[in-house]
């Protein structure tokens, strides 16, 4: 079965969002994982993605409690996070791992089509994420989808006091598609007139923050 134009565009728009939903690994040793609370993420699409949505007359609508945002002339979405656990690996953040889910969702609308993306969840390990979500109430399944280089973002840590959670924030992190995701959508993207996307193409920048409680606290 081919990949529709709607699913291609949905994949490009949702890729950085899904990558951000994993605060840090689903993990083999649950006893070493901390938990995160009061988390949120923001995604701002790159000019490439935004230009393409504008050219096609595609609109994006947030599904509450998600919200539409605008920063420095760029558009995107903000989502609250829930059910987050993991290990931020502060000594070497490139090895952070964890799972999380985002509340809310978003709707993509074109003249004769609508795509609803909900139940967003991600599993991160070593700068790569597998994601799962619902598209028009159909389960997307799970596959390696998105990558990033942690050193390209800005990590800030505000330590907690006397066992209180630490506040962790990763800002302006560029997000790209994995080879598997690029291979999946490339043929259809070309046939529908989308610009080429490679594993080096940044599709969005993500900022994510949460209060992290270490299992040793």
mmCIF file of C-alpha atoms in Angstrom, residues 18 37 60 62 65 103 116 133 137 163 207:
data_model
loop_
_atom_site.group_PDB
_atom_site.id
_atom_site.type_symbol
_atom_site.label_atom_id
_atom_site.label_comp_id
_atom_site.label_asym_id
_atom_site.label_seq_id
_atom_site.Cartn_x
_atom_site.Cartn_y
_atom_site.Cartn_z
ATOM 1 C CA UNK A 18 7.247 12.666 18.656
ATOM 2 C CA UNK A 37 6.593 15.827 36.370
ATOM 3 C CA UNK A 60 -2.567 23.082 11.797
ATOM 4 C CA UNK A 62 -4.082 22.084 18.269
ATOM 5 C CA UNK A 65 -4.525 20.726 26.077
ATOM 6 C CA UNK A 103 -1.329 15.091 26.133
ATOM 7 C CA UNK A 116 -5.908 13.908 13.326
ATOM 8 C CA UNK A 133 0.711 7.509 17.721
ATOM 9 C CA UNK A 137 -7.831 6.602 15.099
ATOM 10 C CA UNK A 163 15.450 15.690 47.738
ATOM 11 C CA UNK A 207 12.514 22.687 23.572
#
